[in-house]
Amino acid sequence: MTHSTETTATTDDPFLWLEDIYGDRQLEWVRAENALTEDALVTPDFEQRERSILEVLDSTDRIPMVGKHGDFYYNFWRDAEHRQGIWRRTTWDSYASDDPAWELLLDVDALSASEGTEWVWAGALFLRPAEGAPHERVLVVLSPDGGDATRYREFDLGRLAFVDGGFDIPTAKSRISWAGPDALYVGTDFGPGSMTSSSYPRTVRILPRGGDLASAEQYFEVDQDHMMALVLRDSTPGFERDLAVDTIDFYTRRTYLRQDGGWRLIEVPEDASISVHRQWLIIRPRTDWTTAGRTHGAGSLLVIDLASFLDGDRTFVTVFAPDASTSLQSWSWTRNHLLLNLLHDVSSEIRIVDPARDWAADLLDACPPLHSVDAYAVDDEDDDAGDDYWLVATGFLTPSTLYRGTIGGDYTAVKSSPSYFDEDRYGVEQHFAVSSDGTRVPYFQIASKDLQLDGGNPTLLSGYGGFEHSLTPAYSGVIGRGWLERITEDGRHGVYVLANIRGGGEYGPRWHSAALHSNRHRAYEDFAAIAGDLVQRGVTSPALLGCTGRSNGGLLVGNMLTTYPHLFGAISCGVPLLDMRRYTKLSAGFSWIAEYGDPDKPEEWEYVQTFSPYHLLRDDVVYPKTLIWTATSDDRVGPVQARKMAARMKDLGVRNVWFHEALEGGHAGASDNRQAARMHAMSFEFLWRALTGSL
């Protein structure tokens, strides 16, 4: 940051004091605002709806999703009895039964009670065992507050206990992987100079068993202003190798292969995504890439033999090429095939690619229209199940179902989620709004089948529009109970709308890049166009239209508040970015410059300020009713921007603005089901009452 920028920001911002997250005065302000909001919203009816949402989140009939490691299927589970959760495993025959018998591995509630820390589960990293041996060691990852900073602790799957004197990496924003049975590749906070400007590890060291972090040998490092350093060990038998990734920002990176005692750059465009699988190198360019006289389109998927590529060959096989309606979302390798998960106008399509047939692709007939279906390998290294795959199918009105299939065979249902509301009462439609530059923008509408198109329906519009993240159809008992089933005095059900605006990934990298930096306004124009289309079609009216978004979606609805206030009757803005002058000062904010631009460069601040809601507030505008909510322990965005926005609105004399800050919960806003139920219930309650005139 330049001196002049800091001086200007400090001088012009009377609410800078709220950036002291844990200061006594600041938390006193938070508690006072929380009390005002809870007094307004928390009623016996609210508490009943909160319990109804918690019932969904705590339901023991949910699908226990599993990951296969060796002979066992592992699952992490939360419910009313296990607030912080249990980690457990079972066999396939047991899992496929109606009542699986689970072996308890770790009770996080009991661990928290015994250690005096409210641990939040963040995952487990398995060490590959010796050939023929069972899995014995994992690194259990736990957060003390639900934030991004985590502790890694070695756990023994035989003794079902943490390893005495085993690996134990203190809480930090770490990136860690196994280097072998007796060593780790550790990227963590080693002290001054070891973290990037984005608050992630800048160096990776080799930590031997019994070794000391401070004296561990450095293995890889990146520049201070890059985002993150990472080293991974590929332990696939016959293809053992180390890969290092220098993540420059969200969309550019350099990947290196360890060779002859040094790091060899894999020479692909820095904005390409790559992966390796056995002998194959897989590349997905984000922009058009011309090499060896051939241009490969943005969003395509290319495959080549890695050894040949390193020798200079650039004869790629194109296993997927996008078109105007179809994009690649993800891919997964089974033992002998490549699974491609695609979106065609935001409905799923799955292709199975066979390298043995010159990479021929076949459609998997498992994707009904206006649904989301994801396919991924069960365990590509299992001798018997190497070509098995999972399918997870869901829709707005279709409870999720988990299938298991074998390539070349059929697939069968294994588990299904229960119904949480009367889905038969509603219908799903896809519509397209026309944005201000003529672009057709899709959105999904979920509404009662007897919907009257007279503008009289309370409608909730949700969106995100950033970081190439796609919003796809998904069943939600929370939305069903929290919004769709609510009824006005004249018998109208809530209408829910999901927007697929630019900045997202629904149509691949071009859809995303269309709303980057100085073009950010396109995402907001798309969202506003959908709002206008809902009114024009008679679904709702501005007074009955609310919108909601979290994180980058919070920035989205913050711009609806400040630039399009006439389109909405109420806005729920969660864990948001709002002060784009200072967003790079957030813990991870520096890494988002690739998305938004750098406010410390005058030429970029010229456009960044045009979508900075904190700076767009005016005292001569009538704003819709607004709830701004966040979490104290969010160490990704943090609570300070939400605090400052609410404080500034109140200082300007804006009426009908509420603020709420959960004192725990991380960037998700909740670290357990109880907190999540309160968060959802509060947002829905505010929006419903604000739109229907009871607030």
XYZ file of C-alpha atoms in Angstrom:
695
model
C 0.000 0.000 0.000
C 1.223 3.506 -0.759
C 1.434 6.049 2.036
C -1.122 8.321 0.385
C -3.691 5.516 0.085
C -3.421 4.620 3.770
C -3.699 8.249 4.803
C -6.767 8.805 2.631
C -8.478 5.625 3.805
C -7.805 6.432 7.457
C -8.830 10.082 7.187
C -12.005 9.419 5.224
C -13.220 6.421 7.236
C -14.668 7.271 10.660
C -15.583 3.623 11.219
C -12.061 2.252 10.900
C -12.125 1.529 14.637
C -14.545 -1.349 14.023
C -11.732 -3.246 12.257
C -10.308 -4.247 15.650
C -12.144 -7.572 15.584
C -11.801 -8.591 19.232
C -11.571 -5.171 20.908
C -13.776 -4.684 23.958
C -15.420 -1.542 22.598
C -16.007 -3.178 19.235
C -17.583 -6.324 20.693
C -19.734 -4.159 22.935
C -21.032 -2.462 19.764
C -21.650 -5.901 18.202
C -23.602 -7.164 21.205
C -25.734 -4.040 21.276
C -26.580 -4.392 17.578
C -27.253 -8.118 18.002
C -29.705 -7.349 20.778
C -31.631 -4.886 18.593
C -31.860 -7.411 15.747
C -32.842 -10.318 17.969
C -35.474 -8.199 19.700
C -36.980 -7.442 16.307
C -36.827 -10.942 14.819
C -36.776 -13.596 17.540
C -40.365 -14.463 18.443
C -42.053 -17.765 19.342
C -42.935 -18.199 15.637
C -39.308 -17.570 14.697
C -38.122 -20.156 17.202
C -40.572 -22.708 15.836
C -39.265 -22.170 12.308
C -35.706 -22.342 13.579
C -36.484 -25.722 15.152
C -38.020 -26.890 11.878
C -34.846 -25.968 9.982
C -32.657 -27.593 12.638
C -34.729 -30.747 12.248
C -33.662 -30.860 8.595
C -29.998 -30.274 9.408
C -29.997 -32.814 12.246
C -32.035 -35.456 10.412
C -30.573 -38.926 10.839
C -32.165 -39.914 7.501
C -29.754 -37.758 5.480
C -27.345 -39.536 3.131
C -24.089 -40.255 4.992
C -21.672 -39.459 2.156
C -18.532 -41.577 2.279
C -15.009 -41.774 0.937
C -13.432 -45.172 0.277
C -9.956 -45.896 1.658
C -8.889 -49.524 1.466
C -11.664 -51.793 2.660
C -13.558 -49.134 4.589
C -15.961 -46.295 3.820
C -15.406 -43.195 5.965
C -17.960 -40.570 6.952
C -18.140 -37.475 9.130
C -21.552 -36.897 10.711
C -23.372 -34.251 12.736
C -26.837 -34.478 14.271
C -28.680 -33.440 17.416
C -26.793 -35.977 19.523
C -23.416 -35.080 18.019
C -23.359 -31.288 17.703
C -19.698 -31.073 16.693
C -19.738 -34.420 14.980
C -18.308 -37.924 14.861
C -15.869 -39.493 12.429
C -16.696 -43.092 11.641
C -16.331 -45.912 9.123
C -18.035 -49.070 7.928
C -17.763 -51.798 5.295
C -19.470 -51.758 1.911
C -22.025 -54.452 2.761
C -22.929 -52.596 5.912
C -23.084 -49.222 4.175
C -25.360 -50.587 1.450
C -27.800 -51.900 4.053
C -30.710 -49.949 5.498
C -29.039 -49.711 8.911
C -25.236 -49.523 8.633
C -23.096 -50.551 11.581
C -20.564 -47.760 12.093
C -17.268 -48.019 13.899
C -16.606 -44.810 15.847
C -13.160 -43.360 15.171
C -13.277 -39.925 16.786
C -15.967 -38.086 18.756
C -15.276 -34.377 18.267
C -17.736 -33.365 21.011
C -15.924 -35.577 23.505
C -12.530 -34.334 22.307
C -13.636 -30.727 22.728
C -14.920 -31.386 26.223
C -11.710 -33.129 27.292
C -9.392 -30.478 25.802
C -11.430 -27.363 26.538
C -11.476 -26.234 22.879
C -14.556 -26.122 20.650
C -12.982 -28.103 17.804
C -14.578 -27.969 14.341
C -13.871 -30.835 11.941
C -11.945 -29.815 8.816
C -11.064 -33.193 7.261
C -8.535 -36.036 7.294
C -5.479 -36.773 5.117
C -4.742 -40.475 4.664
C -1.232 -41.866 4.400
C -0.932 -44.484 1.671
C -0.092 -47.787 3.388
C 2.429 -50.336 2.212
C 1.115 -52.593 -0.544
C -1.386 -55.076 0.895
C -1.492 -53.378 4.297
C -4.523 -51.552 5.744
C -4.619 -47.810 6.223
C -3.068 -47.026 9.591
C -2.266 -43.321 9.797
C -4.120 -40.114 8.966
C -3.682 -36.443 9.705
C -6.859 -35.212 11.364
C -7.510 -31.532 10.612
C -9.380 -29.449 13.213
C -10.214 -25.758 13.543
C -10.547 -24.214 16.995
C -13.288 -21.796 15.899
C -14.564 -22.800 12.465
C -12.129 -20.482 10.671
C -9.565 -21.326 8.003
C -6.716 -21.725 10.509
C -6.411 -25.400 11.461
C -4.344 -27.829 13.496
C -3.031 -31.085 11.956
C -2.661 -34.077 14.311
C -1.538 -37.601 13.518
C -4.141 -40.269 14.294
C -3.708 -44.061 14.545
C -6.563 -45.978 12.895
C -5.562 -49.165 14.705
C -5.527 -47.746 18.222
C -8.203 -45.117 17.452
C -6.162 -42.461 19.197
C -3.849 -39.586 18.437
C -0.249 -40.756 18.117
C 1.858 -40.007 21.193
C 4.759 -37.900 19.980
C 3.338 -37.996 16.451
C 3.000 -35.158 13.987
C 1.176 -32.183 15.477
C 1.249 -28.920 13.530
C -0.023 -25.923 15.537
C -3.067 -23.948 14.427
C -2.347 -21.770 11.387
C -3.443 -21.341 7.781
C -1.401 -24.380 6.798
C -1.122 -26.513 3.666
C 0.277 -29.936 4.536
C 0.677 -33.298 2.816
C 2.333 -36.621 3.528
C 5.862 -36.972 2.123
C 6.017 -40.617 3.225
C 5.326 -42.621 6.389
C 7.856 -40.643 8.409
C 7.807 -37.143 6.903
C 5.462 -34.319 5.974
C 5.617 -31.494 3.486
C 4.617 -28.560 5.687
C 3.565 -25.120 4.570
C 2.646 -23.116 7.654
C 3.488 -20.032 9.674
C 7.181 -20.477 10.500
C 7.499 -16.891 11.659
C 8.246 -13.559 9.957
C 8.493 -13.821 6.170
C 6.979 -17.306 5.943
C 3.459 -16.242 4.934
C 2.373 -14.484 1.749
C 0.538 -11.192 1.509
C -2.620 -13.311 1.211
C -1.909 -14.906 4.637
C -1.102 -18.377 3.239
C 2.183 -20.336 3.394
C 5.051 -18.917 1.327
C 7.469 -21.767 2.018
C 7.219 -25.536 2.294
C 9.596 -27.512 4.494
C 10.301 -31.209 4.944
C 9.436 -32.210 8.491
C 10.824 -35.629 9.477
C 9.208 -37.637 12.226
C 10.462 -36.331 15.548
C 11.873 -33.230 13.870
C 11.438 -29.607 14.805
C 9.482 -27.188 12.598
C 11.929 -24.350 13.155
C 14.888 -26.356 11.866
C 13.068 -28.272 9.096
C 14.716 -28.166 5.669
C 13.153 -25.776 3.164
C 11.946 -27.575 0.035
C 10.006 -24.968 -1.973
C 9.189 -21.257 -1.792
C 7.247 -18.617 -3.694
C 7.323 -14.834 -3.853
C 5.852 -12.834 -0.991
C 3.148 -11.290 -3.180
C 2.006 -14.625 -4.598
C -0.923 -16.419 -2.996
C 0.396 -19.735 -1.722
C 3.014 -22.507 -1.894
C 2.081 -26.182 -1.896
C 3.942 -29.468 -2.344
C 2.132 -32.748 -2.978
C 3.435 -36.301 -3.078
C 1.873 -38.516 -5.759
C 2.331 -41.983 -4.277
C 0.570 -43.939 -7.038
C 2.574 -47.185 -7.402
C 4.829 -46.895 -10.425
C 4.248 -43.143 -10.736
C 5.712 -41.802 -7.476
C 6.680 -38.131 -7.805
C 6.610 -34.765 -6.071
C 4.701 -31.805 -7.491
C 5.014 -28.222 -6.279
C 2.482 -25.508 -7.017
C 3.222 -21.793 -6.919
C -0.270 -20.292 -6.784
C 0.238 -16.736 -8.008
C -3.395 -15.716 -7.563
C -6.787 -17.347 -7.867
C -6.417 -17.989 -11.584
C -2.709 -18.278 -12.295
C -0.194 -20.785 -11.071
C 3.035 -22.539 -11.961
C 3.373 -26.266 -11.406
C 6.735 -27.974 -11.031
C 7.856 -31.606 -11.142
C 10.748 -32.727 -8.967
C 13.529 -34.048 -11.194
C 17.224 -34.635 -10.571
C 17.220 -32.772 -7.281
C 15.489 -29.667 -8.649
C 12.112 -28.315 -9.697
C 11.209 -28.499 -13.389
C 8.449 -26.196 -14.593
C 5.583 -27.869 -16.466
C 5.365 -25.367 -19.300
C 1.699 -24.577 -19.768
C -0.085 -21.196 -19.611
C -0.146 -19.869 -16.067
C -3.923 -19.544 -16.178
C -4.419 -23.229 -17.077
C -5.560 -25.862 -14.589
C -3.551 -29.070 -14.724
C -3.509 -32.458 -13.056
C -1.532 -35.648 -13.489
C -2.914 -39.166 -13.431
C -0.527 -42.046 -13.857
C 1.130 -41.397 -17.227
C -1.269 -38.637 -18.269
C -1.037 -34.872 -18.059
C -4.453 -33.149 -18.165
C -4.732 -29.435 -19.026
C -7.723 -27.081 -18.964
C -6.816 -23.631 -20.350
C -8.820 -20.624 -19.084
C -8.049 -18.605 -22.195
C -7.396 -19.670 -25.784
C -3.951 -21.280 -26.039
C -2.030 -21.557 -29.285
C 0.862 -24.007 -29.313
C 2.530 -26.010 -32.077
C 0.363 -24.216 -34.646
C -2.934 -25.246 -33.049
C -5.313 -23.177 -30.900
C -7.060 -24.853 -27.985
C -10.177 -23.047 -26.807
C -10.759 -21.677 -23.320
C -12.508 -24.273 -21.185
C -11.426 -27.257 -23.287
C -9.779 -30.334 -21.763
C -6.539 -31.653 -23.228
C -4.674 -34.881 -22.498
C -1.130 -35.917 -23.372
C 1.428 -38.438 -22.170
C 3.426 -36.600 -19.484
C 6.807 -38.012 -20.516
C 6.167 -37.062 -24.134
C 5.139 -33.565 -23.095
C 8.326 -33.111 -21.083
C 10.261 -34.208 -24.176
C 8.644 -31.426 -26.195
C 5.605 -33.123 -27.744
C 2.537 -30.863 -27.990
C 0.205 -33.250 -29.805
C -2.732 -33.033 -27.402
C -5.914 -35.038 -27.548
C -8.935 -32.782 -27.032
C -11.318 -34.820 -24.892
C -13.739 -31.917 -24.482
C -14.350 -28.717 -26.430
C -16.961 -26.263 -25.132
C -19.748 -24.696 -27.153
C -22.011 -21.738 -26.460
C -24.256 -23.801 -24.185
C -21.963 -26.479 -22.722
C -19.089 -26.213 -20.261
C -16.829 -28.558 -18.330
C -17.241 -28.390 -14.558
C -14.984 -31.192 -13.295
C -13.375 -34.493 -14.198
C -12.493 -37.697 -12.380
C -10.418 -40.747 -13.320
C -11.499 -44.304 -12.699
C -8.978 -47.081 -13.300
C -9.430 -47.067 -17.075
C -11.757 -44.185 -17.937
C -12.201 -40.453 -17.564
C -15.505 -39.072 -16.258
C -16.494 -35.574 -17.425
C -19.116 -33.562 -15.546
C -20.630 -30.979 -17.881
C -23.347 -28.344 -17.764
C -25.608 -27.744 -20.753
C -27.603 -24.585 -20.037
C -27.027 -25.320 -16.337
C -28.386 -28.883 -16.533
C -25.981 -31.759 -15.999
C -24.495 -33.969 -18.680
C -21.966 -36.756 -18.028
C -19.582 -38.260 -20.555
C -17.398 -41.330 -20.131
C -14.149 -41.091 -22.072
C -12.233 -44.258 -22.980
C -8.481 -43.861 -23.670
C -8.389 -47.394 -25.126
C -10.852 -46.304 -27.856
C -8.863 -43.269 -28.963
C -10.543 -41.201 -26.268
C -14.056 -41.838 -27.591
C -16.794 -40.399 -25.355
C -20.180 -41.898 -24.487
C -23.056 -40.169 -22.720
C -24.144 -41.579 -19.370
C -27.939 -41.568 -19.386
C -28.425 -40.398 -15.809
C -29.267 -36.703 -16.072
C -32.879 -35.487 -16.199
C -33.426 -31.887 -17.336
C -33.077 -29.078 -14.777
C -31.196 -31.371 -12.398
C -27.631 -31.651 -11.164
C -25.829 -35.001 -11.362
C -22.167 -35.424 -10.472
C -20.068 -38.492 -11.248
C -16.747 -39.351 -9.646
C -14.602 -42.416 -9.058
C -15.108 -44.635 -6.020
C -11.480 -45.785 -5.803
C -9.436 -45.908 -9.001
C -6.729 -48.059 -7.364
C -9.010 -50.815 -6.118
C -8.357 -54.009 -8.079
C -12.018 -55.008 -8.042
C -13.784 -51.653 -8.014
C -11.359 -49.501 -10.011
C -13.958 -48.617 -12.658
C -16.782 -48.011 -10.190
C -18.241 -44.541 -9.852
C -20.570 -42.619 -7.589
C -23.469 -40.591 -8.926
C -25.075 -37.911 -6.784
C -28.338 -36.721 -8.324
C -30.437 -33.839 -7.034
C -32.943 -31.207 -8.116
C -34.787 -28.333 -6.526
C -37.769 -30.614 -5.877
C -35.947 -33.956 -6.008
C -34.337 -35.182 -2.777
C -30.753 -36.271 -3.372
C -30.004 -39.862 -4.327
C -26.618 -41.584 -4.215
C -25.997 -44.240 -6.869
C -23.093 -46.595 -7.472
C -22.293 -47.920 -10.906
C -19.614 -49.657 -12.943
C -18.483 -48.384 -16.317
C -19.838 -50.757 -18.921
C -22.555 -51.899 -16.521
C -25.504 -50.337 -14.768
C -25.873 -48.106 -11.751
C -28.171 -48.657 -8.775
C -29.459 -46.479 -5.953
C -27.624 -46.880 -2.647
C -29.076 -44.127 -0.446
C -31.760 -41.451 -0.774
C -32.498 -38.367 1.259
C -35.969 -38.011 2.725
C -38.517 -35.421 1.713
C -38.706 -32.402 4.011
C -41.596 -30.527 2.416
C -44.449 -31.115 -0.036
C -42.494 -30.964 -3.298
C -45.549 -31.940 -5.378
C -47.076 -28.533 -4.641
C -44.305 -26.749 -6.593
C -42.796 -26.612 -10.055
C -39.380 -25.727 -11.490
C -38.948 -23.514 -14.532
C -35.897 -22.108 -16.253
C -36.103 -18.642 -17.771
C -33.670 -16.312 -19.502
C -33.454 -12.582 -18.840
C -31.751 -10.206 -21.265
C -29.017 -8.149 -19.654
C -28.247 -4.557 -20.606
C -25.643 -5.624 -23.193
C -27.995 -8.148 -24.808
C -26.603 -11.276 -23.104
C -29.174 -13.957 -22.247
C -28.824 -14.879 -18.576
C -30.508 -18.019 -17.185
C -32.276 -18.373 -13.884
C -34.319 -21.039 -12.120
C -37.720 -20.313 -10.615
C -39.252 -22.586 -7.969
C -42.844 -21.682 -7.233
C -46.238 -23.045 -6.333
C -48.003 -24.701 -9.270
C -50.926 -22.325 -8.769
C -48.661 -19.271 -8.980
C -50.620 -16.172 -9.977
C -48.698 -13.932 -12.346
C -50.123 -10.729 -10.955
C -47.034 -9.365 -9.176
C -48.292 -10.383 -5.747
C -45.852 -13.108 -4.685
C -43.074 -12.712 -2.069
C -39.967 -13.728 -4.025
C -36.401 -14.387 -2.945
C -33.646 -14.004 -5.561
C -30.291 -15.578 -4.712
C -26.972 -15.368 -6.545
C -23.194 -15.355 -6.377
C -21.529 -14.451 -9.682
C -17.841 -14.804 -8.965
C -14.702 -16.952 -8.906
C -16.049 -19.230 -11.684
C -18.360 -20.847 -9.119
C -21.472 -22.428 -10.662
C -24.890 -22.428 -8.985
C -26.757 -25.583 -9.970
C -30.076 -27.233 -9.061
C -30.019 -28.797 -5.606
C -32.605 -30.019 -3.145
C -32.792 -28.028 0.073
C -35.145 -28.862 2.894
C -33.958 -25.620 4.491
C -35.230 -23.511 1.580
C -38.366 -25.623 1.325
C -39.316 -25.136 4.953
C -37.762 -21.730 5.421
C -39.191 -20.032 2.323
C -41.329 -22.054 -0.104
C -43.779 -23.265 2.530
C -44.366 -19.865 4.092
C -47.771 -18.444 3.186
C -49.083 -14.890 3.154
C -52.413 -13.949 4.637
C -53.974 -14.201 1.165
C -52.539 -17.692 0.568
C -49.418 -16.941 -1.498
C -46.397 -19.210 -1.146
C -42.863 -17.893 -1.277
C -41.112 -18.040 -4.655
C -37.408 -18.923 -4.768
C -35.178 -17.895 -7.690
C -31.547 -18.877 -8.364
C -29.575 -16.635 -10.726
C -26.787 -17.868 -13.031
C -25.132 -14.521 -13.693
C -21.773 -13.821 -15.292
C -18.776 -14.113 -13.013
C -19.878 -17.673 -12.258
C -18.779 -20.805 -14.094
C -22.062 -22.035 -15.537
C -20.793 -21.499 -19.085
C -17.104 -21.982 -18.410
C -14.202 -19.536 -18.068
C -15.533 -17.071 -20.639
C -18.706 -16.609 -18.564
C -16.492 -15.913 -15.578
C -13.985 -13.605 -17.248
C -16.799 -11.530 -18.745
C -17.330 -9.980 -15.281
C -13.764 -9.501 -14.065
C -12.172 -6.213 -12.993
C -13.579 -3.255 -14.936
C -16.360 -5.490 -16.293
C -17.635 -6.373 -12.824
C -20.768 -4.361 -13.448
C -21.936 -7.017 -15.910
C -22.616 -9.440 -13.050
C -24.724 -6.819 -11.322
C -26.512 -5.849 -14.529
C -27.353 -9.530 -15.050
C -28.818 -9.826 -11.548
C -30.788 -6.609 -11.986
C -32.072 -7.870 -15.345
C -33.400 -11.012 -13.664
C -35.080 -8.875 -11.004
C -36.671 -6.814 -13.762
C -37.727 -9.921 -15.671
C -39.465 -11.353 -12.594
C -41.455 -8.133 -12.305
C -42.151 -7.917 -16.049
C -43.409 -11.518 -16.092
C -45.751 -10.785 -13.174
C -44.068 -13.124 -10.713
C -43.526 -10.350 -8.181
C -43.188 -6.601 -7.701
C -40.247 -4.591 -6.334
C -41.878 -4.230 -2.915
C -42.232 -8.022 -2.691
C -38.815 -8.925 -4.148
C -35.921 -9.701 -1.802
C -32.402 -10.822 -2.571
C -29.715 -12.656 -0.650
C -26.057 -13.526 -1.078
C -23.022 -14.512 0.963
C -19.324 -13.618 0.669
C -18.869 -12.527 -2.964
C -22.647 -12.888 -3.114
C -22.746 -10.397 -0.248
C -20.857 -7.971 -2.470
C -23.415 -8.713 -5.195
C -26.425 -7.839 -3.040
C -24.507 -4.908 -1.538
C -24.394 -3.499 -5.052
C -28.103 -4.189 -5.449
C -28.610 -2.132 -2.291
C -26.547 0.840 -3.451
C -27.024 0.833 -7.238
C -30.429 -0.801 -7.741
C -32.350 -0.012 -4.524
C -35.557 0.610 -6.490
C -35.698 -3.041 -7.588
C -35.955 -4.611 -4.131
C -38.018 -4.469 -0.987
C -35.485 -6.233 1.250
C -31.872 -7.403 1.157
C -30.073 -10.033 3.263
C -26.307 -9.542 2.983
C -24.136 -12.267 4.550
C -20.411 -12.455 5.459
C -19.863 -9.820 2.780
C -17.207 -7.876 1.002
C -18.400 -4.263 0.960
C -15.469 -1.864 1.415
C -13.518 -2.489 -1.764
C -10.979 0.195 -0.850
C -9.715 -1.985 1.992
C -10.655 -5.522 0.952
C -7.009 -6.346 0.208
C -6.260 -5.676 3.890
C -8.419 -8.632 4.895
C -6.575 -11.801 5.849
C -6.988 -13.451 2.445
C -8.074 -10.388 0.505
C -4.824 -9.786 -1.376
C -5.394 -12.997 -3.338
C -8.689 -11.657 -4.732
C -7.056 -8.888 -6.736
C -7.250 -11.267 -9.715
C -11.039 -11.146 -9.410
C -11.728 -7.499 -8.584
C -8.645 -5.385 -9.285
C -6.160 -3.573 -7.043
C -7.606 -0.565 -5.207
C -4.077 0.624 -4.364
C -3.418 1.323 -8.043
C -5.150 4.597 -8.961
C -6.055 3.396 -12.451
C -7.743 0.290 -11.005
C -9.393 2.084 -8.098
C -11.157 4.147 -10.760
C -13.313 1.131 -11.618
C -13.181 -0.754 -8.301
C -14.844 2.166 -6.534
C -17.811 1.864 -8.905
C -18.772 -1.432 -7.230
C -17.716 -0.646 -3.653
C -21.035 -0.454 -1.747
C -19.432 1.164 1.286
C -18.412 4.113 -0.868
C -21.624 4.239 -2.890
C -23.888 4.919 0.097
C -25.655 8.287 -0.052
C -27.844 10.175 2.356
C -30.446 11.119 -0.276
C -31.465 7.582 -1.306
C -34.327 5.503 0.061
C -32.809 2.054 0.626
C -34.697 -1.225 0.976
C -34.860 -2.873 4.370
C -31.494 -4.501 4.986
C -30.028 -7.204 7.220
C -26.230 -7.413 7.277
C -24.877 -10.482 9.047
C -21.438 -11.961 9.648
C -19.300 -14.008 12.073
C -16.583 -12.820 14.437
C -14.323 -15.815 13.743
C -14.495 -15.542 9.946
C -10.790 -15.352 9.070
C -11.332 -15.255 5.302
C -13.488 -12.156 4.793
C -13.820 -11.219 8.448
C -16.629 -9.287 10.158
C -15.193 -5.796 9.801
C -16.724 -4.857 6.448
C -20.192 -5.886 7.556
C -19.775 -3.928 10.795
C -18.624 -0.793 8.997
C -21.401 -0.931 6.392
C -24.122 -1.196 9.026
C -22.531 1.541 11.127
C -22.229 3.900 8.155
C -25.803 3.285 7.040
C -27.051 4.087 10.517
C -24.848 7.145 10.714
C -26.349 8.396 7.434
C -29.773 8.096 8.982
C -30.816 5.082 6.909
C -33.830 3.522 8.557
C -34.650 -0.173 8.661
C -31.100 -1.561 8.701
C -30.262 -4.434 11.028
C -26.939 -6.066 11.884
C -26.120 -9.438 13.405
C -22.755 -11.034 14.113
C -22.421 -14.643 15.224
C -19.653 -14.772 17.803
C -18.432 -18.057 16.297
C -18.758 -19.938 13.039
C -16.002 -18.926 10.579
C -16.677 -17.895 6.971
C -19.595 -20.334 6.732
C -21.294 -18.258 9.411
C -21.883 -21.422 11.461
C -19.683 -24.220 12.753
C -22.475 -26.603 13.759
C -26.079 -27.321 12.830
C -27.502 -25.267 15.675
C -25.664 -22.148 14.534
C -26.540 -22.842 10.897
C -30.242 -23.155 11.758
C -30.161 -19.813 13.572
C -28.383 -18.161 10.622
C -30.857 -19.494 8.028
C -33.897 -18.782 10.166
C -32.819 -15.205 10.850
C -32.255 -14.420 7.160
C -35.561 -15.978 6.075
C -37.490 -14.358 8.929
C -36.102 -10.929 8.157
C -36.814 -11.203 4.439
C -40.335 -12.557 4.827
C -41.406 -10.020 7.396
C -39.718 -7.156 5.553
C -41.453 -8.034 2.292
C -44.872 -8.747 3.754
C -44.972 -5.580 5.839
C -44.707 -7.074 9.326
C -41.269 -5.601 10.118
